mmCIF file of C-alpha atoms in Angstrom:
data_model
loop_
_atom_site.group_PDB
_atom_site.id
_atom_site.type_symbol
_atom_site.label_atom_id
_atom_site.label_comp_id
_atom_site.label_asym_id
_atom_site.label_seq_id
_atom_site.Cartn_x
_atom_site.Cartn_y
_atom_site.Cartn_z
ATOM 1 C CA ASP R 261 0.000 0.000 0.000
ATOM 2 C CA GLN R 262 2.266 2.768 1.214
ATOM 3 C CA VAL R 263 5.068 3.761 3.580
ATOM 4 C CA GLY R 264 4.990 7.185 5.185
ATOM 5 C CA VAL R 265 7.521 9.219 7.123
ATOM 6 C CA PHE R 266 6.603 12.278 9.166
ATOM 7 C CA ALA R 267 9.072 14.588 10.873
ATOM 8 C CA VAL R 268 8.961 17.920 12.715
ATOM 9 C CA VAL R 269 12.425 19.466 12.606
ATOM 10 C CA PRO R 270 14.095 22.892 13.010
ATOM 11 C CA GLU R 271 15.226 24.214 9.644
ATOM 12 C CA GLU R 272 18.903 24.148 10.643
ATOM 13 C CA HIS R 273 18.667 20.366 11.177
ATOM 14 C CA LEU R 274 16.811 19.622 7.946
ATOM 15 C CA GLU R 275 19.806 18.181 6.092
ATOM 16 C CA GLU R 276 20.909 15.795 8.818
ATOM 17 C CA THR R 277 17.318 14.702 9.423
ATOM 18 C CA LEU R 278 16.768 13.809 5.767
ATOM 19 C CA ALA R 279 20.110 11.992 5.738
ATOM 20 C CA LEU R 280 19.038 9.926 8.746
ATOM 21 C CA VAL R 281 15.622 9.174 7.245
ATOM 22 C CA ALA R 282 17.270 8.073 3.981
ATOM 23 C CA GLU R 283 19.720 5.810 5.794
ATOM 24 C CA ARG R 284 16.990 4.123 7.834
ATOM 25 C CA LEU R 285 14.699 3.656 4.850
ATOM 26 C CA LYS R 286 17.332 2.355 2.448
ATOM 27 C CA GLU R 287 19.542 0.406 4.860
ATOM 28 C CA PRO R 288 17.428 -0.696 7.826
ATOM 29 C CA ALA R 289 19.270 -2.433 10.650
ATOM 30 C CA LEU R 290 16.477 -4.939 11.358
ATOM 31 C CA ASP R 291 18.235 -6.001 14.537
ATOM 32 C CA PRO R 292 16.945 -9.465 15.602
ATOM 33 C CA ARG R 293 16.644 -8.324 19.225
ATOM 34 C CA GLU R 294 14.513 -5.317 18.265
ATOM 35 C CA VAL R 295 12.391 -7.479 15.984
ATOM 36 C CA GLU R 296 11.773 -9.845 18.890
ATOM 37 C CA VAL R 297 10.710 -6.965 21.149
ATOM 38 C CA LEU R 298 8.308 -5.757 18.467
ATOM 39 C CA ARG R 299 6.992 -9.311 18.032
ATOM 40 C CA ARG R 300 6.154 -9.593 21.741
ATOM 41 C CA GLU R 301 4.512 -6.159 21.807
ATOM 42 C CA THR R 302 2.435 -6.941 18.721
ATOM 43 C CA LEU R 303 1.281 -10.308 20.076
ATOM 44 C CA ALA R 304 0.332 -8.697 23.398
ATOM 45 C CA ALA R 305 -1.740 -6.060 21.570
ATOM 46 C CA LEU R 306 -3.457 -8.739 19.472
ATOM 47 C CA ASP R 307 -4.250 -10.779 22.581
ATOM 48 C CA GLU R 308 -5.842 -7.705 24.105
ATOM 49 C CA SER R 309 -7.853 -7.097 20.931
ATOM 50 C CA ARG R 310 -9.225 -10.635 20.972
ATOM 51 C CA ASP R 311 -10.707 -9.896 24.400
ATOM 52 C CA ASP R 312 -12.185 -6.547 23.324
ATOM 53 C CA PRO R 313 -15.772 -6.602 21.959
ATOM 54 C CA GLY R 314 -15.198 -3.559 19.739
ATOM 55 C CA SER R 315 -12.049 -4.952 18.138
ATOM 56 C CA ARG R 316 -13.729 -8.302 17.578
ATOM 57 C CA ALA R 317 -16.816 -6.728 16.013
ATOM 58 C CA TRP R 318 -14.909 -4.531 13.578
ATOM 59 C CA ASP R 319 -12.441 -7.311 12.760
ATOM 60 C CA ARG R 320 -15.419 -9.350 11.587
ATOM 61 C CA LEU R 321 -17.066 -6.510 9.669
ATOM 62 C CA GLU R 322 -13.848 -5.645 7.829
ATOM 63 C CA ARG R 323 -13.644 -9.198 6.546
ATOM 64 C CA ILE R 324 -17.340 -9.293 5.616
ATOM 65 C CA PHE R 325 -16.826 -6.210 3.448
ATOM 66 C CA ALA R 326 -13.644 -7.472 1.777
ATOM 67 C CA PRO R 327 -14.502 -11.017 0.669
ATOM 68 C CA TYR R 328 -11.324 -11.493 -1.339
ATOM 69 C CA PRO R 329 -9.506 -14.842 -1.579
ATOM 70 C CA ALA R 330 -6.466 -15.742 0.506
ATOM 71 C CA GLY R 331 -3.343 -14.118 -0.912
ATOM 72 C CA ASP R 332 -5.167 -11.029 -2.239
ATOM 73 C CA VAL R 333 -3.630 -7.908 -0.672
ATOM 74 C CA ARG R 334 -7.127 -6.424 -0.277
ATOM 75 C CA ARG R 335 -8.214 -9.258 2.027
ATOM 76 C CA PRO R 336 -7.966 -8.209 5.696
ATOM 77 C CA LEU R 337 -6.304 -10.731 7.983
ATOM 78 C CA SER R 338 -8.266 -11.871 11.018
ATOM 79 C CA LEU R 339 -6.867 -11.233 14.479
ATOM 80 C CA GLU R 340 -5.876 -14.900 14.625
ATOM 81 C CA GLU R 341 -4.126 -14.753 11.233
ATOM 82 C CA LYS R 342 -2.232 -11.629 12.275
ATOM 83 C CA ALA R 343 -1.040 -13.360 15.429
ATOM 84 C CA GLU R 344 0.049 -16.475 13.545
ATOM 85 C CA GLY R 345 1.941 -14.416 10.984
ATOM 86 C CA THR R 346 3.615 -12.393 13.721
ATOM 87 C CA ARG R 347 4.799 -15.578 15.450
ATOM 88 C CA VAL R 348 6.491 -17.085 12.393
ATOM 89 C CA ILE R 349 7.965 -14.091 10.578
ATOM 90 C CA ASP R 350 11.723 -13.670 10.906
ATOM 91 C CA VAL R 351 14.447 -11.195 9.959
ATOM 92 C CA PRO R 352 15.237 -12.806 6.539
ATOM 93 C CA ASP R 353 11.545 -12.407 5.636
ATOM 94 C CA LEU R 354 11.732 -8.717 6.500
ATOM 95 C CA ARG R 355 14.915 -8.174 4.537
ATOM 96 C CA ASP R 356 13.427 -9.900 1.498
ATOM 97 C CA PHE R 357 10.273 -7.771 1.741
ATOM 98 C CA HIS R 358 12.377 -4.621 1.970
ATOM 99 C CA ARG R 359 14.470 -5.523 -1.083
ATOM 100 C CA THR R 360 11.345 -6.362 -3.074
ATOM 101 C CA PHE R 361 9.065 -3.428 -2.324
ATOM 102 C CA TYR R 362 10.912 -0.438 -0.859
ATOM 103 C CA GLY R 363 11.948 2.429 -3.111
ATOM 104 C CA LEU R 364 10.814 5.786 -4.451
ATOM 105 C CA SER R 365 9.822 4.940 -7.992
ATOM 106 C CA VAL R 366 6.514 6.511 -7.003
ATOM 107 C CA GLY R 367 6.134 8.912 -4.095
ATOM 108 C CA GLU R 368 5.223 12.356 -2.863
ATOM 109 C CA VAL R 369 6.901 14.779 -0.482
ATOM 110 C CA ALA R 370 5.095 17.698 1.131
ATOM 111 C CA ALA R 371 6.699 20.207 3.479
ATOM 112 C CA VAL R 372 5.229 23.095 5.472
ATOM 113 C CA GLY R 373 7.315 25.694 7.267
ATOM 114 C CA PRO R 374 10.268 28.101 6.847
ATOM 115 C CA PHE R 375 12.510 26.276 4.360
ATOM 116 C CA GLU R 376 14.121 27.020 1.004
ATOM 117 C CA PRO R 377 12.313 25.016 -1.708
ATOM 118 C CA GLU R 378 15.375 24.634 -3.953
ATOM 119 C CA ARG R 379 17.483 23.393 -1.069
ATOM 120 C CA MET R 380 14.761 20.910 -0.168
ATOM 121 C CA LYS R 381 14.637 19.631 -3.760
ATOM 122 C CA ASP R 382 18.424 19.233 -3.867
ATOM 123 C CA LEU R 383 18.456 17.252 -0.623
ATOM 124 C CA LEU R 384 15.636 14.980 -1.739
ATOM 125 C CA SER R 385 17.319 14.357 -5.078
ATOM 126 C CA ARG R 386 20.643 13.599 -3.395
ATOM 127 C CA HIS R 387 19.223 11.115 -0.917
ATOM 128 C CA PHE R 388 16.379 9.508 -2.848
ATOM 129 C CA GLY R 389 16.785 10.324 -6.542
ATOM 130 C CA ALA R 390 18.342 7.001 -7.558
ATOM 131 C CA TRP R 391 16.413 4.800 -5.115
ATOM 132 C CA ARG R 392 14.060 2.584 -7.080
ATOM 133 C CA ALA R 393 11.799 -0.248 -5.979
ATOM 134 C CA ALA R 394 12.354 -3.677 -7.503
ATOM 135 C CA THR R 395 8.591 -4.132 -7.850
ATOM 136 C CA PRO R 396 6.592 -1.447 -9.715
ATOM 137 C CA PHE R 397 3.786 0.168 -7.739
ATOM 138 C CA VAL R 398 0.270 -0.744 -8.865
ATOM 139 C CA ARG R 399 -2.639 0.544 -6.798
ATOM 140 C CA ALA R 400 -5.028 -2.107 -5.484
ATOM 141 C CA VAL R 401 -8.445 -1.093 -6.821
ATOM 142 C CA ARG R 402 -11.600 -1.515 -4.703
ATOM 143 C CA PRO R 403 -14.618 -1.276 -7.029
ATOM 144 C CA PHE R 404 -18.125 -1.187 -5.604
ATOM 145 C CA GLU R 405 -19.862 -4.466 -5.009
ATOM 146 C CA GLU R 406 -22.995 -5.458 -3.159
ATOM 147 C CA VAL R 407 -22.441 -7.154 0.193
ATOM 148 C CA PRO R 408 -25.342 -9.376 1.251
ATOM 149 C CA PRO R 409 -26.527 -8.288 4.710
ATOM 150 C CA ARG R 410 -25.975 -10.613 7.644
ATOM 151 C CA ARG R 411 -26.330 -10.581 11.393
ATOM 152 C CA GLU R 412 -23.800 -12.257 13.673
ATOM 153 C CA THR R 413 -23.160 -12.533 17.396
ATOM 154 C CA LEU R 414 -19.680 -12.938 18.871
ATOM 155 C CA ARG R 415 -19.323 -14.147 22.467
ATOM 156 C CA VAL R 416 -16.672 -12.268 24.443
ATOM 157 C CA GLU R 417 -17.109 -13.520 27.975
ATOM 158 C CA ASP R 418 -16.639 -11.671 31.265
ATOM 159 C CA LYS R 419 -16.743 -8.195 29.730
ATOM 160 C CA PRO R 420 -18.929 -5.447 31.222
ATOM 161 C CA ASN R 421 -19.466 -3.719 27.865
ATOM 162 C CA ALA R 422 -20.857 -4.942 24.592
ATOM 163 C CA VAL R 423 -20.680 -3.392 21.121
ATOM 164 C CA VAL R 424 -23.266 -3.011 18.396
ATOM 165 C CA ALA R 425 -21.466 -2.517 15.059
ATOM 166 C CA ALA R 426 -23.074 -2.240 11.646
ATOM 167 C CA SER R 427 -21.993 -1.405 8.103
ATOM 168 C CA ALA R 428 -23.741 -1.046 4.763
ATOM 169 C CA PRO R 429 -22.237 -0.590 1.297
ATOM 170 C CA VAL R 430 -22.798 2.676 -0.541
ATOM 171 C CA LYS R 431 -21.634 3.491 -4.063
ATOM 172 C CA ILE R 432 -20.050 6.913 -3.625
ATOM 173 C CA LEU R 433 -16.873 8.875 -4.303
ATOM 174 C CA ARG R 434 -15.809 12.008 -2.451
ATOM 175 C CA GLY R 435 -16.070 13.873 -5.735
ATOM 176 C CA ASP R 436 -19.619 12.709 -6.520
ATOM 177 C CA ARG R 437 -22.544 15.120 -6.670
ATOM 178 C CA ASP R 438 -24.315 13.536 -3.692
ATOM 179 C CA TYR R 439 -21.289 13.317 -1.404
ATOM 180 C CA PRO R 440 -21.661 16.697 0.400
ATOM 181 C CA ASP R 441 -25.352 16.010 1.078
ATOM 182 C CA LEU R 442 -24.613 12.527 2.424
ATOM 183 C CA TRP R 443 -21.731 13.829 4.546
ATOM 184 C CA VAL R 444 -23.979 16.406 6.176
ATOM 185 C CA ALA R 445 -26.761 13.833 6.659
ATOM 186 C CA ALA R 446 -24.344 11.400 8.336
ATOM 187 C CA THR R 447 -23.101 14.181 10.615
ATOM 188 C CA VAL R 448 -26.614 15.150 11.686
ATOM 189 C CA LEU R 449 -27.549 11.529 12.315
ATOM 190 C CA GLY R 450 -24.492 10.434 14.253
ATOM 191 C CA GLY R 451 -21.449 12.635 13.734
ATOM 192 C CA GLY R 452 -18.811 13.716 16.198
ATOM 193 C CA TRP R 453 -20.961 15.701 18.596
ATOM 194 C CA LEU R 454 -22.897 14.636 21.674
ATOM 195 C CA ASP R 455 -26.304 15.832 20.469
ATOM 196 C CA SER R 456 -26.492 14.149 17.086
ATOM 197 C CA ARG R 457 -29.807 12.376 16.555
ATOM 198 C CA LEU R 458 -28.479 8.939 17.462
ATOM 199 C CA ALA R 459 -26.524 10.225 20.455
ATOM 200 C CA THR R 460 -29.525 12.198 21.705
ATOM 201 C CA ARG R 461 -31.839 9.216 21.602
ATOM 202 C CA ILE R 462 -29.564 6.319 22.515
ATOM 203 C CA ARG R 463 -27.197 7.983 24.962
ATOM 204 C CA HIS R 464 -29.159 10.853 26.484
ATOM 205 C CA THR R 465 -32.859 9.972 26.229
ATOM 206 C CA GLU R 466 -32.808 6.192 26.626
ATOM 207 C CA GLY R 467 -29.471 5.998 28.458
ATOM 208 C CA THR R 468 -28.508 2.721 26.812
ATOM 209 C CA SER R 469 -25.093 3.599 25.375
ATOM 210 C CA TYR R 470 -21.834 5.175 26.565
ATOM 211 C CA GLY R 471 -20.822 6.222 23.073
ATOM 212 C CA VAL R 472 -22.534 6.117 19.675
ATOM 213 C CA ARG R 473 -21.504 7.206 16.205
ATOM 214 C CA LEU R 474 -22.548 6.943 12.557
ATOM 215 C CA SER R 475 -20.089 7.890 9.803
ATOM 216 C CA LEU R 476 -19.851 7.868 6.025
ATOM 217 C CA GLU R 477 -16.692 6.267 4.635
ATOM 218 C CA ALA R 478 -15.844 7.386 1.099
ATOM 219 C CA SER R 479 -12.704 7.203 -1.027
ATOM 220 C CA ASN R 480 -11.199 9.655 -3.479
ATOM 221 C CA LEU R 481 -10.493 6.896 -6.001
ATOM 222 C CA ASP R 482 -12.781 3.887 -5.465
ATOM 223 C CA ASP R 483 -16.569 4.003 -5.277
ATOM 224 C CA PHE R 484 -16.866 1.274 -2.629
ATOM 225 C CA GLY R 485 -18.067 3.388 0.271
ATOM 226 C CA ARG R 486 -19.636 2.354 3.584
ATOM 227 C CA TRP R 487 -22.018 3.522 6.239
ATOM 228 C CA ASN R 488 -20.486 2.626 9.618
ATOM 229 C CA PHE R 489 -22.316 2.585 12.963
ATOM 230 C CA THR R 490 -20.958 1.689 16.387
ATOM 231 C CA ALA R 491 -22.301 1.906 19.919
ATOM 232 C CA ILE R 492 -20.866 0.799 23.260
ATOM 233 C CA THR R 493 -23.496 -0.498 25.643
ATOM 234 C CA GLY R 494 -24.231 -2.997 28.365
ATOM 235 C CA PRO R 495 -24.981 -6.563 27.223
ATOM 236 C CA ARG R 496 -28.615 -6.325 28.359
ATOM 237 C CA ASN R 497 -29.159 -3.139 26.319
ATOM 238 C CA VAL R 498 -27.956 -4.494 22.973
ATOM 239 C CA PRO R 499 -31.509 -5.114 21.602
ATOM 240 C CA LEU R 500 -32.594 -1.602 22.618
ATOM 241 C CA VAL R 501 -29.611 0.048 20.921
ATOM 242 C CA GLU R 502 -30.072 -1.961 17.742
ATOM 243 C CA ARG R 503 -33.779 -1.114 17.587
ATOM 244 C CA ALA R 504 -33.161 2.594 18.192
ATOM 245 C CA PHE R 505 -30.522 2.706 15.453
ATOM 246 C CA PHE R 506 -32.824 1.348 12.776
ATOM 247 C CA GLU R 507 -35.795 3.419 13.932
ATOM 248 C CA GLU R 508 -33.756 6.631 13.658
ATOM 249 C CA LEU R 509 -32.655 5.695 10.136
ATOM 250 C CA GLN R 510 -36.284 5.153 9.146
ATOM 251 C CA ARG R 511 -37.330 8.450 10.764
ATOM 252 C CA ALA R 512 -34.652 10.345 8.819
ATOM 253 C CA LEU R 513 -35.712 8.736 5.544
ATOM 254 C CA LYS R 514 -39.351 9.577 6.229
ATOM 255 C CA ASP R 515 -39.143 13.072 7.728
ATOM 256 C CA GLY R 516 -35.731 14.422 6.687
ATOM 257 C CA PHE R 517 -33.856 17.145 8.586
ATOM 258 C CA THR R 518 -34.559 20.628 9.884
ATOM 259 C CA PRO R 519 -32.777 23.713 8.517
ATOM 260 C CA GLU R 520 -31.125 24.154 11.925
ATOM 261 C CA GLU R 521 -29.733 20.602 11.877
ATOM 262 C CA VAL R 522 -28.322 21.022 8.382
ATOM 263 C CA ALA R 523 -26.775 24.385 9.265
ATOM 264 C CA ARG R 524 -25.102 22.952 12.371
ATOM 265 C CA GLY R 525 -23.854 19.872 10.548
ATOM 266 C CA THR R 526 -22.423 21.945 7.726
ATOM 267 C CA SER R 527 -20.736 24.355 10.132
ATOM 268 C CA TYR R 528 -19.218 21.463 12.074
ATOM 269 C CA LEU R 529 -17.672 19.955 8.930
ATOM 270 C CA LEU R 530 -16.390 23.258 7.556
ATOM 271 C CA GLU R 531 -14.808 24.174 10.886
ATOM 272 C CA GLY R 532 -13.049 20.804 11.021
ATOM 273 C CA MET R 533 -11.582 21.333 7.543
ATOM 274 C CA LYS R 534 -10.437 24.823 8.532
ATOM 275 C CA VAL R 535 -8.731 23.520 11.684
ATOM 276 C CA ASP R 536 -6.887 20.863 9.666
ATOM 277 C CA ARG R 537 -5.464 23.515 7.367
ATOM 278 C CA SER R 538 -4.322 25.566 10.359
ATOM 279 C CA ARG R 539 -2.059 22.793 11.678
ATOM 280 C CA ASP R 540 1.232 22.246 9.857
ATOM 281 C CA ALA R 541 1.208 18.477 10.351
ATOM 282 C CA ALA R 542 -2.299 18.042 8.951
ATOM 283 C CA LEU R 543 -1.631 20.509 6.128
ATOM 284 C CA ALA R 544 1.445 18.570 5.004
ATOM 285 C CA GLY R 545 -0.642 15.413 4.902
ATOM 286 C CA LEU R 546 -3.331 17.122 2.826
ATOM 287 C CA LEU R 547 -0.723 18.423 0.374
ATOM 288 C CA ALA R 548 0.816 14.965 -0.020
ATOM 289 C CA ARG R 549 -2.620 13.471 -0.592
ATOM 290 C CA ASP R 550 -3.439 16.012 -3.290
ATOM 291 C CA LEU R 551 -0.088 15.414 -4.994
ATOM 292 C CA PHE R 552 -0.952 11.723 -5.243
ATOM 293 C CA LEU R 553 -4.446 12.502 -6.530
ATOM 294 C CA GLY R 554 -3.213 15.143 -8.974
ATOM 295 C CA ARG R 555 -5.329 17.976 -7.643
ATOM 296 C CA THR R 556 -4.936 21.276 -5.775
ATOM 297 C CA PHE R 557 -6.754 23.039 -2.975
ATOM 298 C CA ALA R 558 -9.105 24.417 -5.608
ATOM 299 C CA TRP R 559 -10.852 21.040 -5.318
ATOM 300 C CA THR R 560 -11.224 21.529 -1.560
ATOM 301 C CA GLU R 561 -12.534 25.066 -2.120
ATOM 302 C CA GLU R 562 -15.183 23.655 -4.451
ATOM 303 C CA LEU R 563 -16.123 20.961 -1.915
ATOM 304 C CA GLU R 564 -16.620 23.608 0.769
ATOM 305 C CA ALA R 565 -18.851 25.609 -1.573
ATOM 306 C CA ARG R 566 -20.922 22.480 -2.231
ATOM 307 C CA LEU R 567 -21.210 21.864 1.514
ATOM 308 C CA ARG R 568 -22.541 25.386 2.040
ATOM 309 C CA ALA R 569 -25.150 24.713 -0.646
ATOM 310 C CA VAL R 570 -26.621 21.656 1.121
ATOM 311 C CA THR R 571 -30.287 22.098 2.064
ATOM 312 C CA PRO R 572 -32.687 19.891 4.044
ATOM 313 C CA GLU R 573 -34.313 18.929 0.758
ATOM 314 C CA SER R 574 -31.069 17.983 -1.009
ATOM 315 C CA ALA R 575 -29.791 16.059 2.020
ATOM 316 C CA LEU R 576 -32.998 14.034 2.249
ATOM 317 C CA ALA R 577 -33.061 13.294 -1.484
ATOM 318 C CA ALA R 578 -29.444 12.065 -1.434
ATOM 319 C CA LEU R 579 -30.098 9.986 1.678
ATOM 320 C CA ARG R 580 -33.043 8.283 0.024
ATOM 321 C CA ARG R 581 -30.899 7.481 -3.002
ATOM 322 C CA HIS R 582 -28.009 5.983 -1.024
ATOM 323 C CA LEU R 583 -29.272 4.600 2.299
ATOM 324 C CA ASP R 584 -31.218 1.361 2.662
ATOM 325 C CA PRO R 585 -31.503 0.152 6.273
ATOM 326 C CA ARG R 586 -32.098 -3.377 4.994
ATOM 327 C CA SER R 587 -28.559 -3.451 3.545
ATOM 328 C CA PHE R 588 -26.784 -3.252 6.919
ATOM 329 C CA SER R 589 -24.716 -6.124 8.219
ATOM 330 C CA VAL R 590 -24.819 -6.178 12.025
ATOM 331 C CA VAL R 591 -22.271 -7.707 14.398
ATOM 332 C CA LEU R 592 -23.029 -7.881 18.105
ATOM 333 C CA ALA R 593 -20.078 -8.605 20.388
ATOM 334 C CA GLY R 594 -19.886 -9.056 24.139
ATOM 335 C CA ASP R 595 -20.922 -11.333 26.982
ATOM 336 C CA LEU R 596 -24.237 -12.041 25.295
ATOM 337 C CA LYS R 597 -26.383 -14.955 26.352
ATOM 338 C CA PRO R 598 -27.641 -17.300 23.627
#
């Protein structure tokens, strides 16, 4: 997929920092003792995930929504497969992987701060100009496909919390006409604030969840998007949370949104984009992304204008075109009795 390096460095140390980054990328030590420490840490984290209802639920959903055969790079590994791979991998495997895939035949560099552009270009050319990967980069494409809905229960014993997780496929790109309307609709329904519709009903009114969220996942390049819902609750409240989730979806599809809700949702999204551009680290990431996509911030400016143009009517129409509650796959995880 990709390898990324991020550094915050005073301008006077730029040259030595890039030299160090180049050395570590091109000639990694891969010390067996350090690899063993990383192996133990990774296995410990995976063991913890296997006992966590949220990790188990989303591990299952990720594999439901990527039904690719074994060996396909787009197929997510299960927690068990990750642990088994971590146990058997050794330093020669890592060295072989590095020789095969690492290089800058394709890549982007973005920098934000007080530096001289020509000096930066010279340093990058000196350290990385001749470094080529043995294997050409080809992006793994994820075209849209229907995912038959299913409902599964995963037993995670002796845990006080349970998780309701659900996903549904949606054919959408971030550049599509309906994307701004759907983004606002998702934010009103269950975005990152405490008084979204789902949070108001499930957390505040009914008191059956500690945390609830609905989000719209969309790519810049592939039209295989997803609606994602998650709620943390007590095992006895799982049926109540699941029922409330689907009832709120149906209410939105029937009655739509108020002008006040749309205005607040739009403002929330625009403010988040503005904050990202105000932070050097986030801005560098956005620039690198746009370099890869071959676009400029004019695209972002247009997206913001389209967000400001969202109305209750346009949000409802887009939601009705792209949301079908019957298409959700649901995974319930926790100490749930049969």
